[in-house]
Amino acid sequence: MANDKPFLPWSETPEPTSLKIDTSVPHPARVYDYWLGGKDNFEADRKVAEATHAASPGVVQGAKDNRAFLGRAVRFLAEQGIRQFLDIGTGIPTQGNTHEVAQGVTPESKIVYVDNDPIVMVHARALLRGTPEGKTTYVEADLRDPESILTHPDVLTTLDFDEPIAIVIVGTLMFIKDDEDPFSIVKQYTDAVTAGSYLAISHVTADFEPEAVGASAKAYNTGPTFFTPRTGAEIARFFDGFELVEPGMVAVFDWHPDDDPFRDTRLAGAYGAVGRKL
């Protein structure tokens, strides 16, 4: 991973925005990619990732647990009959992407991926190919600007807001500062969807392991990007107007868990929950 030129698999000439990459500033999606064993990261990302791992060795397994939660949540939603997904904060593609899971259950599912990292969008457009029956769209935009996403032509031609939509925001909201009012931001998305829609969120917390998560946050937050662990009560606010499905808000690896004999040894560093709009 020493090469600072990650593989960029463009199948066509990249859009101009896809070339505006500041390699000197770590980006959460690329740090996450490094923890998952990916190669699409730069020195600045690796420094933050390694420092955080040194301070809290459980962070790498936590990243894997978070990714596994995404897959289980999307599969659950598809099995409930949801055919539309708005995945915000997509991250660099790896195994078990939202469209693969959803369209594996129902091939006609429609997915919109949103991320603000040009590298993510380059990879998404090149690699995330959906089924012929469904539709997969990619929008380069920032979670903190809901209007730009909710009114984007590609979003509006892919998703029908008169029908239920699953809003998926996994491993992203902790990077929104308190003074940016993440609760108001999420409410703009949830207000835009009809009753019967779903919201799936995972979010870092120090509720379970305050020392380990505190050390992780301290190490990560030495750079220009940082994350904010939040309590269960704070994270529950994102689900105002929604009814949590069983088992409620729990550690990510305890949400509809697959058989895993080592689950009890995991570092519980994040909550996961899915709610249905009333």
PDB file of C-alpha atoms in Angstrom:
ATOM      1  CA  MET A   1       0.000   0.000   0.000  1.00  0.00           C
ATOM      2  CA  ALA A   2       2.982   2.284  -0.321  1.00  0.00           C
ATOM      3  CA  ASN A   3       2.013   3.530  -3.763  1.00  0.00           C
ATOM      4  CA  ASP A   4       0.203   6.873  -3.617  1.00  0.00           C
ATOM      5  CA  LYS A   5      -1.477   6.241  -6.959  1.00  0.00           C
ATOM      6  CA  PRO A   6      -4.488   3.998  -6.297  1.00  0.00           C
ATOM      7  CA  PHE A   7      -5.907   1.920  -9.109  1.00  0.00           C
ATOM      8  CA  LEU A   8      -8.613   3.928 -10.850  1.00  0.00           C
ATOM      9  CA  PRO A   9     -10.610   1.610 -13.080  1.00  0.00           C
ATOM     10  CA  TRP A  10     -12.305   4.121 -15.324  1.00  0.00           C
ATOM     11  CA  SER A  11     -14.176   2.543 -18.158  1.00  0.00           C
ATOM     12  CA  GLU A  12     -14.443   5.926 -19.825  1.00  0.00           C
ATOM     13  CA  THR A  13     -12.951   9.393 -19.416  1.00  0.00           C
ATOM     14  CA  PRO A  14     -13.716  10.470 -15.829  1.00  0.00           C
ATOM     15  CA  GLU A  15     -15.906  13.446 -15.199  1.00  0.00           C
ATOM     16  CA  PRO A  16     -14.026  16.662 -14.345  1.00  0.00           C
ATOM     17  CA  THR A  17     -15.092  16.474 -10.688  1.00  0.00           C
ATOM     18  CA  SER A  18     -13.518  13.030 -10.450  1.00  0.00           C
ATOM     19  CA  LEU A  19     -10.062  14.550 -10.840  1.00  0.00           C
ATOM     20  CA  LYS A  20     -10.318  17.014  -7.942  1.00  0.00           C
ATOM     21  CA  ILE A  21      -8.631  14.822  -5.337  1.00  0.00           C
ATOM     22  CA  ASP A  22      -6.605  16.311  -2.480  1.00  0.00           C
ATOM     23  CA  THR A  23      -4.272  13.482  -1.509  1.00  0.00           C
ATOM     24  CA  SER A  24      -2.819  15.433   1.403  1.00  0.00           C
ATOM     25  CA  VAL A  25      -6.075  15.390   3.382  1.00  0.00           C
ATOM     26  CA  PRO A  26      -7.363  12.084   4.800  1.00  0.00           C
ATOM     27  CA  HIS A  27     -10.892  11.146   3.796  1.00  0.00           C
ATOM     28  CA  PRO A  28     -13.108   8.847   5.904  1.00  0.00           C
ATOM     29  CA  ALA A  29     -13.985   6.629   2.929  1.00  0.00           C
ATOM     30  CA  ARG A  30     -10.315   6.021   2.148  1.00  0.00           C
ATOM     31  CA  VAL A  31      -9.385   5.435   5.806  1.00  0.00           C
ATOM     32  CA  TYR A  32     -12.210   2.903   5.967  1.00  0.00           C
ATOM     33  CA  ASP A  33     -10.941   1.325   2.749  1.00  0.00           C
ATOM     34  CA  TYR A  34      -7.512   0.863   4.346  1.00  0.00           C
ATOM     35  CA  TRP A  35      -9.003  -0.828   7.421  1.00  0.00           C
ATOM     36  CA  LEU A  36     -10.924  -3.195   5.134  1.00  0.00           C
ATOM     37  CA  GLY A  37      -7.713  -4.143   3.341  1.00  0.00           C
ATOM     38  CA  GLY A  38      -8.311  -2.028   0.239  1.00  0.00           C
ATOM     39  CA  LYS A  39      -5.685  -0.317  -1.877  1.00  0.00           C
ATOM     40  CA  ASP A  40      -7.502   2.872  -2.796  1.00  0.00           C
ATOM     41  CA  ASN A  41      -5.986   5.163  -0.182  1.00  0.00           C
ATOM     42  CA  PHE A  42      -3.149   7.644   0.186  1.00  0.00           C
ATOM     43  CA  GLU A  43      -0.408   8.290   2.715  1.00  0.00           C
ATOM     44  CA  ALA A  44      -2.523  10.794   4.639  1.00  0.00           C
ATOM     45  CA  ASP A  45      -5.314   8.226   4.943  1.00  0.00           C
ATOM     46  CA  ARG A  46      -2.922   5.480   6.025  1.00  0.00           C
ATOM     47  CA  LYS A  47      -1.335   7.618   8.733  1.00  0.00           C
ATOM     48  CA  VAL A  48      -4.700   8.306  10.339  1.00  0.00           C
ATOM     49  CA  ALA A  49      -5.799   4.681   9.939  1.00  0.00           C
ATOM     50  CA  GLU A  50      -2.623   3.275  11.463  1.00  0.00           C
ATOM     51  CA  ALA A  51      -2.584   5.761  14.354  1.00  0.00           C
ATOM     52  CA  THR A  52      -6.188   4.930  15.169  1.00  0.00           C
ATOM     53  CA  HIS A  53      -5.515   1.203  14.964  1.00  0.00           C
ATOM     54  CA  ALA A  54      -2.508   1.548  17.257  1.00  0.00           C
ATOM     55  CA  ALA A  55      -4.602   3.406  19.837  1.00  0.00           C
ATOM     56  CA  SER A  56      -7.538   0.996  19.560  1.00  0.00           C
ATOM     57  CA  PRO A  57      -6.731  -2.321  17.835  1.00  0.00           C
ATOM     58  CA  GLY A  58     -10.409  -3.260  17.681  1.00  0.00           C
ATOM     59  CA  VAL A  59     -11.122  -0.545  15.130  1.00  0.00           C
ATOM     60  CA  VAL A  60     -10.312  -2.761  12.141  1.00  0.00           C
ATOM     61  CA  GLN A  61     -12.716  -5.480  13.239  1.00  0.00           C
ATOM     62  CA  GLY A  62     -15.200  -2.720  13.966  1.00  0.00           C
ATOM     63  CA  ALA A  63     -14.976  -1.560  10.354  1.00  0.00           C
ATOM     64  CA  LYS A  64     -15.647  -5.116   9.176  1.00  0.00           C
ATOM     65  CA  ASP A  65     -18.575  -5.459  11.590  1.00  0.00           C
ATOM     66  CA  ASN A  66     -20.009  -2.200  10.282  1.00  0.00           C
ATOM     67  CA  ARG A  67     -19.761  -3.438   6.704  1.00  0.00           C
ATOM     68  CA  ALA A  68     -21.442  -6.700   7.647  1.00  0.00           C
ATOM     69  CA  PHE A  69     -24.280  -4.752   9.301  1.00  0.00           C
ATOM     70  CA  LEU A  70     -24.856  -2.930   6.011  1.00  0.00           C
ATOM     71  CA  GLY A  71     -25.331  -6.211   4.188  1.00  0.00           C
ATOM     72  CA  ARG A  72     -27.716  -7.658   6.764  1.00  0.00           C
ATOM     73  CA  ALA A  73     -29.755  -4.460   6.958  1.00  0.00           C
ATOM     74  CA  VAL A  74     -30.128  -4.174   3.179  1.00  0.00           C
ATOM     75  CA  ARG A  75     -31.069  -7.844   2.896  1.00  0.00           C
ATOM     76  CA  PHE A  76     -33.694  -7.387   5.625  1.00  0.00           C
ATOM     77  CA  LEU A  77     -35.132  -4.332   3.876  1.00  0.00           C
ATOM     78  CA  ALA A  78     -35.295  -6.086   0.526  1.00  0.00           C
ATOM     79  CA  GLU A  79     -37.084  -8.994   2.183  1.00  0.00           C
ATOM     80  CA  GLN A  80     -39.641  -6.517   3.569  1.00  0.00           C
ATOM     81  CA  GLY A  81     -40.506  -5.528   0.015  1.00  0.00           C
ATOM     82  CA  ILE A  82     -38.394  -2.379  -0.268  1.00  0.00           C
ATOM     83  CA  ARG A  83     -37.307  -1.873  -3.871  1.00  0.00           C
ATOM     84  CA  GLN A  84     -35.680   1.568  -3.636  1.00  0.00           C
ATOM     85  CA  PHE A  85     -32.503   2.472  -1.770  1.00  0.00           C
ATOM     86  CA  LEU A  86     -30.775   5.804  -1.218  1.00  0.00           C
ATOM     87  CA  ASP A  87     -27.292   4.927   0.057  1.00  0.00           C
ATOM     88  CA  ILE A  88     -25.572   8.082   1.339  1.00  0.00           C
ATOM     89  CA  GLY A  89     -21.889   7.918   2.197  1.00  0.00           C
ATOM     90  CA  THR A  90     -21.331   4.921  -0.035  1.00  0.00           C
ATOM     91  CA  GLY A  91     -17.630   4.402   0.513  1.00  0.00           C
ATOM     92  CA  ILE A  92     -15.216   2.740  -1.890  1.00  0.00           C
ATOM     93  CA  PRO A  93     -16.805  -0.402  -3.374  1.00  0.00           C
ATOM     94  CA  THR A  94     -15.953  -3.719  -1.779  1.00  0.00           C
ATOM     95  CA  GLN A  95     -17.848  -6.977  -1.337  1.00  0.00           C
ATOM     96  CA  GLY A  96     -21.511  -6.893  -0.374  1.00  0.00           C
ATOM     97  CA  ASN A  97     -22.426  -3.520  -1.870  1.00  0.00           C
ATOM     98  CA  THR A  98     -25.993  -2.306  -1.432  1.00  0.00           C
ATOM     99  CA  HIS A  99     -27.128  -3.016  -4.986  1.00  0.00           C
ATOM    100  CA  GLU A 100     -25.602  -6.503  -4.950  1.00  0.00           C
ATOM    101  CA  VAL A 101     -27.478  -7.450  -1.796  1.00  0.00           C
ATOM    102  CA  ALA A 102     -30.783  -5.774  -2.730  1.00  0.00           C
ATOM    103  CA  GLN A 103     -30.834  -6.960  -6.320  1.00  0.00           C
ATOM    104  CA  GLY A 104     -29.779 -10.409  -5.158  1.00  0.00           C
ATOM    105  CA  VAL A 105     -33.132 -10.561  -3.378  1.00  0.00           C
ATOM    106  CA  THR A 106     -35.158  -8.604  -5.954  1.00  0.00           C
ATOM    107  CA  PRO A 107     -33.428  -7.940  -9.297  1.00  0.00           C
ATOM    108  CA  GLU A 108     -35.660  -4.955 -10.123  1.00  0.00           C
ATOM    109  CA  SER A 109     -34.463  -2.958  -7.099  1.00  0.00           C
ATOM    110  CA  LYS A 110     -33.275   0.595  -7.741  1.00  0.00           C
ATOM    111  CA  ILE A 111     -30.290   2.079  -5.923  1.00  0.00           C
ATOM    112  CA  VAL A 112     -28.797   5.558  -5.774  1.00  0.00           C
ATOM    113  CA  TYR A 113     -25.272   5.798  -4.371  1.00  0.00           C
ATOM    114  CA  VAL A 114     -24.110   9.150  -2.977  1.00  0.00           C
ATOM    115  CA  ASP A 115     -20.630  10.149  -1.819  1.00  0.00           C
ATOM    116  CA  ASN A 116     -18.560  13.312  -1.742  1.00  0.00           C
ATOM    117  CA  ASP A 117     -15.194  11.669  -2.480  1.00  0.00           C
ATOM    118  CA  PRO A 118     -14.322  11.750  -6.199  1.00  0.00           C
ATOM    119  CA  ILE A 119     -12.369   8.499  -5.904  1.00  0.00           C
ATOM    120  CA  VAL A 120     -15.462   6.752  -4.547  1.00  0.00           C
ATOM    121  CA  MET A 121     -17.540   7.942  -7.468  1.00  0.00           C
ATOM    122  CA  VAL A 122     -14.935   6.904 -10.033  1.00  0.00           C
ATOM    123  CA  HIS A 123     -14.898   3.388  -8.631  1.00  0.00           C
ATOM    124  CA  ALA A 124     -18.665   3.280  -8.254  1.00  0.00           C
ATOM    125  CA  ARG A 125     -19.283   4.214 -11.876  1.00  0.00           C
ATOM    126  CA  ALA A 126     -16.700   1.713 -13.083  1.00  0.00           C
ATOM    127  CA  LEU A 127     -17.485  -1.243 -10.826  1.00  0.00           C
ATOM    128  CA  LEU A 128     -21.000  -1.106  -9.429  1.00  0.00           C
ATOM    129  CA  ARG A 129     -23.025  -2.583 -12.255  1.00  0.00           C
ATOM    130  CA  GLY A 130     -26.586  -3.515 -11.404  1.00  0.00           C
ATOM    131  CA  THR A 131     -29.009  -6.013 -12.884  1.00  0.00           C
ATOM    132  CA  PRO A 132     -30.732  -5.360 -16.237  1.00  0.00           C
ATOM    133  CA  GLU A 133     -34.091  -5.404 -14.443  1.00  0.00           C
ATOM    134  CA  GLY A 134     -33.084  -2.788 -11.876  1.00  0.00           C
ATOM    135  CA  LYS A 135     -31.234   0.502 -11.934  1.00  0.00           C
ATOM    136  CA  THR A 136     -28.077   1.743 -10.213  1.00  0.00           C
ATOM    137  CA  THR A 137     -27.173   5.439 -10.219  1.00  0.00           C
ATOM    138  CA  TYR A 138     -24.256   7.415  -8.758  1.00  0.00           C
ATOM    139  CA  VAL A 139     -24.328  10.998  -7.498  1.00  0.00           C
ATOM    140  CA  GLU A 140     -21.312  12.952  -6.299  1.00  0.00           C
ATOM    141  CA  ALA A 141     -22.701  15.114  -3.498  1.00  0.00           C
ATOM    142  CA  ASP A 142     -22.366  15.817   0.212  1.00  0.00           C
ATOM    143  CA  LEU A 143     -24.627  14.365   2.898  1.00  0.00           C
ATOM    144  CA  ARG A 144     -24.697  17.825   4.494  1.00  0.00           C
ATOM    145  CA  ASP A 145     -26.525  19.271   1.491  1.00  0.00           C
ATOM    146  CA  PRO A 146     -29.801  17.305   1.356  1.00  0.00           C
ATOM    147  CA  GLU A 147     -31.419  19.625  -1.172  1.00  0.00           C
ATOM    148  CA  SER A 148     -28.707  18.979  -3.750  1.00  0.00           C
ATOM    149  CA  ILE A 149     -29.296  15.243  -3.390  1.00  0.00           C
ATOM    150  CA  LEU A 150     -33.077  15.171  -3.093  1.00  0.00           C
ATOM    151  CA  THR A 151     -33.514  17.411  -6.162  1.00  0.00           C
ATOM    152  CA  HIS A 152     -30.759  15.867  -8.257  1.00  0.00           C
ATOM    153  CA  PRO A 153     -32.119  14.802 -11.677  1.00  0.00           C
ATOM    154  CA  ASP A 154     -30.484  11.365 -11.450  1.00  0.00           C
ATOM    155  CA  VAL A 155     -32.095  10.774  -8.059  1.00  0.00           C
ATOM    156  CA  LEU A 156     -35.521  11.878  -9.261  1.00  0.00           C
ATOM    157  CA  THR A 157     -35.392   9.714 -12.390  1.00  0.00           C
ATOM    158  CA  THR A 158     -34.289   6.656 -10.398  1.00  0.00           C
ATOM    159  CA  LEU A 159     -36.393   6.836  -7.227  1.00  0.00           C
ATOM    160  CA  ASP A 160     -40.140   7.347  -6.895  1.00  0.00           C
ATOM    161  CA  PHE A 161     -40.708   9.353  -3.717  1.00  0.00           C
ATOM    162  CA  ASP A 162     -44.386   8.420  -3.735  1.00  0.00           C
ATOM    163  CA  GLU A 163     -43.314   4.854  -2.925  1.00  0.00           C
ATOM    164  CA  PRO A 164     -41.318   3.616   0.110  1.00  0.00           C
ATOM    165  CA  ILE A 165     -37.569   4.216   0.018  1.00  0.00           C
ATOM    166  CA  ALA A 166     -34.844   2.906   2.296  1.00  0.00           C
ATOM    167  CA  ILE A 167     -32.417   5.627   3.365  1.00  0.00           C
ATOM    168  CA  VAL A 168     -29.101   3.993   4.232  1.00  0.00           C
ATOM    169  CA  ILE A 169     -26.516   6.050   6.150  1.00  0.00           C
ATOM    170  CA  VAL A 170     -23.980   3.581   7.478  1.00  0.00           C
ATOM    171  CA  GLY A 171     -20.771   4.659   9.212  1.00  0.00           C
ATOM    172  CA  THR A 172     -21.072   8.277   8.105  1.00  0.00           C
ATOM    173  CA  LEU A 173     -22.987  10.495  10.536  1.00  0.00           C
ATOM    174  CA  MET A 174     -20.207  10.544  13.137  1.00  0.00           C
ATOM    175  CA  PHE A 175     -18.231  12.683  10.687  1.00  0.00           C
ATOM    176  CA  ILE A 176     -20.885  15.416  10.853  1.00  0.00           C
ATOM    177  CA  LYS A 177     -20.031  17.900  13.587  1.00  0.00           C
ATOM    178  CA  ASP A 178     -22.541  18.870  16.242  1.00  0.00           C
ATOM    179  CA  ASP A 179     -22.492  22.482  15.062  1.00  0.00           C
ATOM    180  CA  GLU A 180     -23.542  21.265  11.596  1.00  0.00           C
ATOM    181  CA  ASP A 181     -26.731  19.878  13.185  1.00  0.00           C
ATOM    182  CA  PRO A 182     -26.735  16.288  11.904  1.00  0.00           C
ATOM    183  CA  PHE A 183     -30.235  15.735  13.287  1.00  0.00           C
ATOM    184  CA  SER A 184     -31.693  18.463  11.107  1.00  0.00           C
ATOM    185  CA  ILE A 185     -29.790  17.119   8.118  1.00  0.00           C
ATOM    186  CA  VAL A 186     -31.170  13.604   8.521  1.00  0.00           C
ATOM    187  CA  LYS A 187     -34.678  14.957   9.117  1.00  0.00           C
ATOM    188  CA  GLN A 188     -34.620  16.584   5.683  1.00  0.00           C
ATOM    189  CA  TYR A 189     -34.100  13.156   4.158  1.00  0.00           C
ATOM    190  CA  THR A 190     -36.667  11.406   6.321  1.00  0.00           C
ATOM    191  CA  ASP A 191     -39.244  14.140   5.712  1.00  0.00           C
ATOM    192  CA  ALA A 192     -38.841  13.589   1.969  1.00  0.00           C
ATOM    193  CA  VAL A 193     -39.916   9.933   1.999  1.00  0.00           C
ATOM    194  CA  THR A 194     -43.372   8.468   2.419  1.00  0.00           C
ATOM    195  CA  ALA A 195     -44.782   6.406   5.278  1.00  0.00           C
ATOM    196  CA  GLY A 196     -43.584   2.822   5.097  1.00  0.00           C
ATOM    197  CA  SER A 197     -40.070   3.937   4.179  1.00  0.00           C
ATOM    198  CA  TYR A 198     -37.097   2.828   6.248  1.00  0.00           C
ATOM    199  CA  LEU A 199     -33.981   4.381   7.749  1.00  0.00           C
ATOM    200  CA  ALA A 200     -30.859   2.299   8.416  1.00  0.00           C
ATOM    201  CA  ILE A 201     -28.039   3.857  10.429  1.00  0.00           C
ATOM    202  CA  SER A 202     -24.833   2.774  12.088  1.00  0.00           C
ATOM    203  CA  HIS A 203     -22.946   5.224  14.281  1.00  0.00           C
ATOM    204  CA  VAL A 204     -19.862   5.104  16.494  1.00  0.00           C
ATOM    205  CA  THR A 205     -20.562   5.271  20.233  1.00  0.00           C
ATOM    206  CA  ALA A 206     -18.557   5.188  23.446  1.00  0.00           C
ATOM    207  CA  ASP A 207     -21.478   3.713  25.399  1.00  0.00           C
ATOM    208  CA  PHE A 208     -20.047   0.188  25.445  1.00  0.00           C
ATOM    209  CA  GLU A 209     -16.278   0.710  25.469  1.00  0.00           C
ATOM    210  CA  PRO A 210     -15.556   4.298  26.557  1.00  0.00           C
ATOM    211  CA  GLU A 211     -11.795   3.882  26.948  1.00  0.00           C
ATOM    212  CA  ALA A 212     -11.192   2.109  23.649  1.00  0.00           C
ATOM    213  CA  VAL A 213     -13.489   4.358  21.624  1.00  0.00           C
ATOM    214  CA  GLY A 214     -12.118   7.438  23.377  1.00  0.00           C
ATOM    215  CA  ALA A 215      -8.571   6.420  22.447  1.00  0.00           C
ATOM    216  CA  SER A 216      -9.674   5.748  18.886  1.00  0.00           C
ATOM    217  CA  ALA A 217     -11.321   9.159  18.589  1.00  0.00           C
ATOM    218  CA  LYS A 218      -8.305  10.932  20.095  1.00  0.00           C
ATOM    219  CA  ALA A 219      -5.957   9.289  17.590  1.00  0.00           C
ATOM    220  CA  TYR A 220      -8.238   9.825  14.594  1.00  0.00           C
ATOM    221  CA  ASN A 221      -9.008  13.417  15.461  1.00  0.00           C
ATOM    222  CA  THR A 222      -5.421  14.634  15.294  1.00  0.00           C
ATOM    223  CA  GLY A 223      -5.856  15.426  11.606  1.00  0.00           C
ATOM    224  CA  PRO A 224      -8.123  17.772   9.648  1.00  0.00           C
ATOM    225  CA  THR A 225     -10.971  15.251   9.691  1.00  0.00           C
ATOM    226  CA  PHE A 226     -12.487  13.917  12.874  1.00  0.00           C
ATOM    227  CA  PHE A 227     -15.425  11.948  14.156  1.00  0.00           C
ATOM    228  CA  THR A 228     -17.821  12.415  17.053  1.00  0.00           C
ATOM    229  CA  PRO A 229     -18.980   9.359  19.024  1.00  0.00           C
ATOM    230  CA  ARG A 230     -22.578   9.816  20.175  1.00  0.00           C
ATOM    231  CA  THR A 231     -24.673   8.205  22.872  1.00  0.00           C
ATOM    232  CA  GLY A 232     -27.542   5.857  22.224  1.00  0.00           C
ATOM    233  CA  ALA A 233     -29.999   8.567  23.247  1.00  0.00           C
ATOM    234  CA  GLU A 234     -28.470  10.966  20.718  1.00  0.00           C
ATOM    235  CA  ILE A 235     -28.453   8.415  17.911  1.00  0.00           C
ATOM    236  CA  ALA A 236     -32.081   7.532  18.659  1.00  0.00           C
ATOM    237  CA  ARG A 237     -32.998  11.109  17.731  1.00  0.00           C
ATOM    238  CA  PHE A 238     -32.260  10.308  14.091  1.00  0.00           C
ATOM    239  CA  PHE A 239     -35.223   7.925  14.214  1.00  0.00           C
ATOM    240  CA  ASP A 240     -37.837  10.481  15.289  1.00  0.00           C
ATOM    241  CA  GLY A 241     -41.054   9.531  13.501  1.00  0.00           C
ATOM    242  CA  PHE A 242     -39.826   5.977  12.925  1.00  0.00           C
ATOM    243  CA  GLU A 243     -40.534   2.737  14.747  1.00  0.00           C
ATOM    244  CA  LEU A 244     -37.404   0.691  15.342  1.00  0.00           C
ATOM    245  CA  VAL A 245     -37.626  -2.870  14.096  1.00  0.00           C
ATOM    246  CA  GLU A 246     -36.438  -5.691  16.322  1.00  0.00           C
ATOM    247  CA  PRO A 247     -34.009  -5.928  18.036  1.00  0.00           C
ATOM    248  CA  GLY A 248     -33.977  -2.116  18.251  1.00  0.00           C
ATOM    249  CA  MET A 249     -30.732  -0.191  18.531  1.00  0.00           C
ATOM    250  CA  VAL A 250     -27.902  -2.551  19.447  1.00  0.00           C
ATOM    251  CA  ALA A 251     -24.204  -3.097  18.786  1.00  0.00           C
ATOM    252  CA  VAL A 252     -23.829  -3.507  15.016  1.00  0.00           C
ATOM    253  CA  PHE A 253     -22.810  -7.146  15.277  1.00  0.00           C
ATOM    254  CA  ASP A 254     -25.908  -7.926  17.368  1.00  0.00           C
ATOM    255  CA  TRP A 255     -28.375  -6.627  14.780  1.00  0.00           C
ATOM    256  CA  HIS A 256     -29.907  -9.704  13.095  1.00  0.00           C
ATOM    257  CA  PRO A 257     -26.571 -11.486  13.557  1.00  0.00           C
ATOM    258  CA  ASP A 258     -25.339 -14.307  11.389  1.00  0.00           C
ATOM    259  CA  ASP A 259     -23.906 -17.334  13.153  1.00  0.00           C
ATOM    260  CA  ASP A 260     -20.592 -16.128  14.597  1.00  0.00           C
ATOM    261  CA  PRO A 261     -18.974 -18.004  17.503  1.00  0.00           C
ATOM    262  CA  PHE A 262     -16.683 -15.026  18.167  1.00  0.00           C
ATOM    263  CA  ARG A 263     -19.396 -12.361  18.388  1.00  0.00           C
ATOM    264  CA  ASP A 264     -19.127 -12.093  22.167  1.00  0.00           C
ATOM    265  CA  THR A 265     -15.433 -11.169  21.862  1.00  0.00           C
ATOM    266  CA  ARG A 266     -16.072  -8.190  19.584  1.00  0.00           C
ATOM    267  CA  LEU A 267     -15.297  -4.602  20.568  1.00  0.00           C
ATOM    268  CA  ALA A 268     -18.706  -2.924  20.666  1.00  0.00           C
ATOM    269  CA  GLY A 269     -17.904   0.453  19.157  1.00  0.00           C
ATOM    270  CA  ALA A 270     -21.006   1.296  17.143  1.00  0.00           C
ATOM    271  CA  TYR A 271     -24.771   1.078  17.253  1.00  0.00           C
ATOM    272  CA  GLY A 272     -26.832  -0.241  14.385  1.00  0.00           C
ATOM    273  CA  ALA A 273     -30.559   0.196  13.912  1.00  0.00           C
ATOM    274  CA  VAL A 274     -33.294   0.132  11.294  1.00  0.00           C
ATOM    275  CA  GLY A 275     -36.583   1.988  11.628  1.00  0.00           C
ATOM    276  CA  ARG A 276     -39.843   2.134   9.667  1.00  0.00           C
ATOM    277  CA  LYS A 277     -41.522   5.479   9.056  1.00  0.00           C
ATOM    278  CA  LEU A 278     -44.941   5.725  10.650  1.00  0.00           C
TER     279      LEU A 278
END
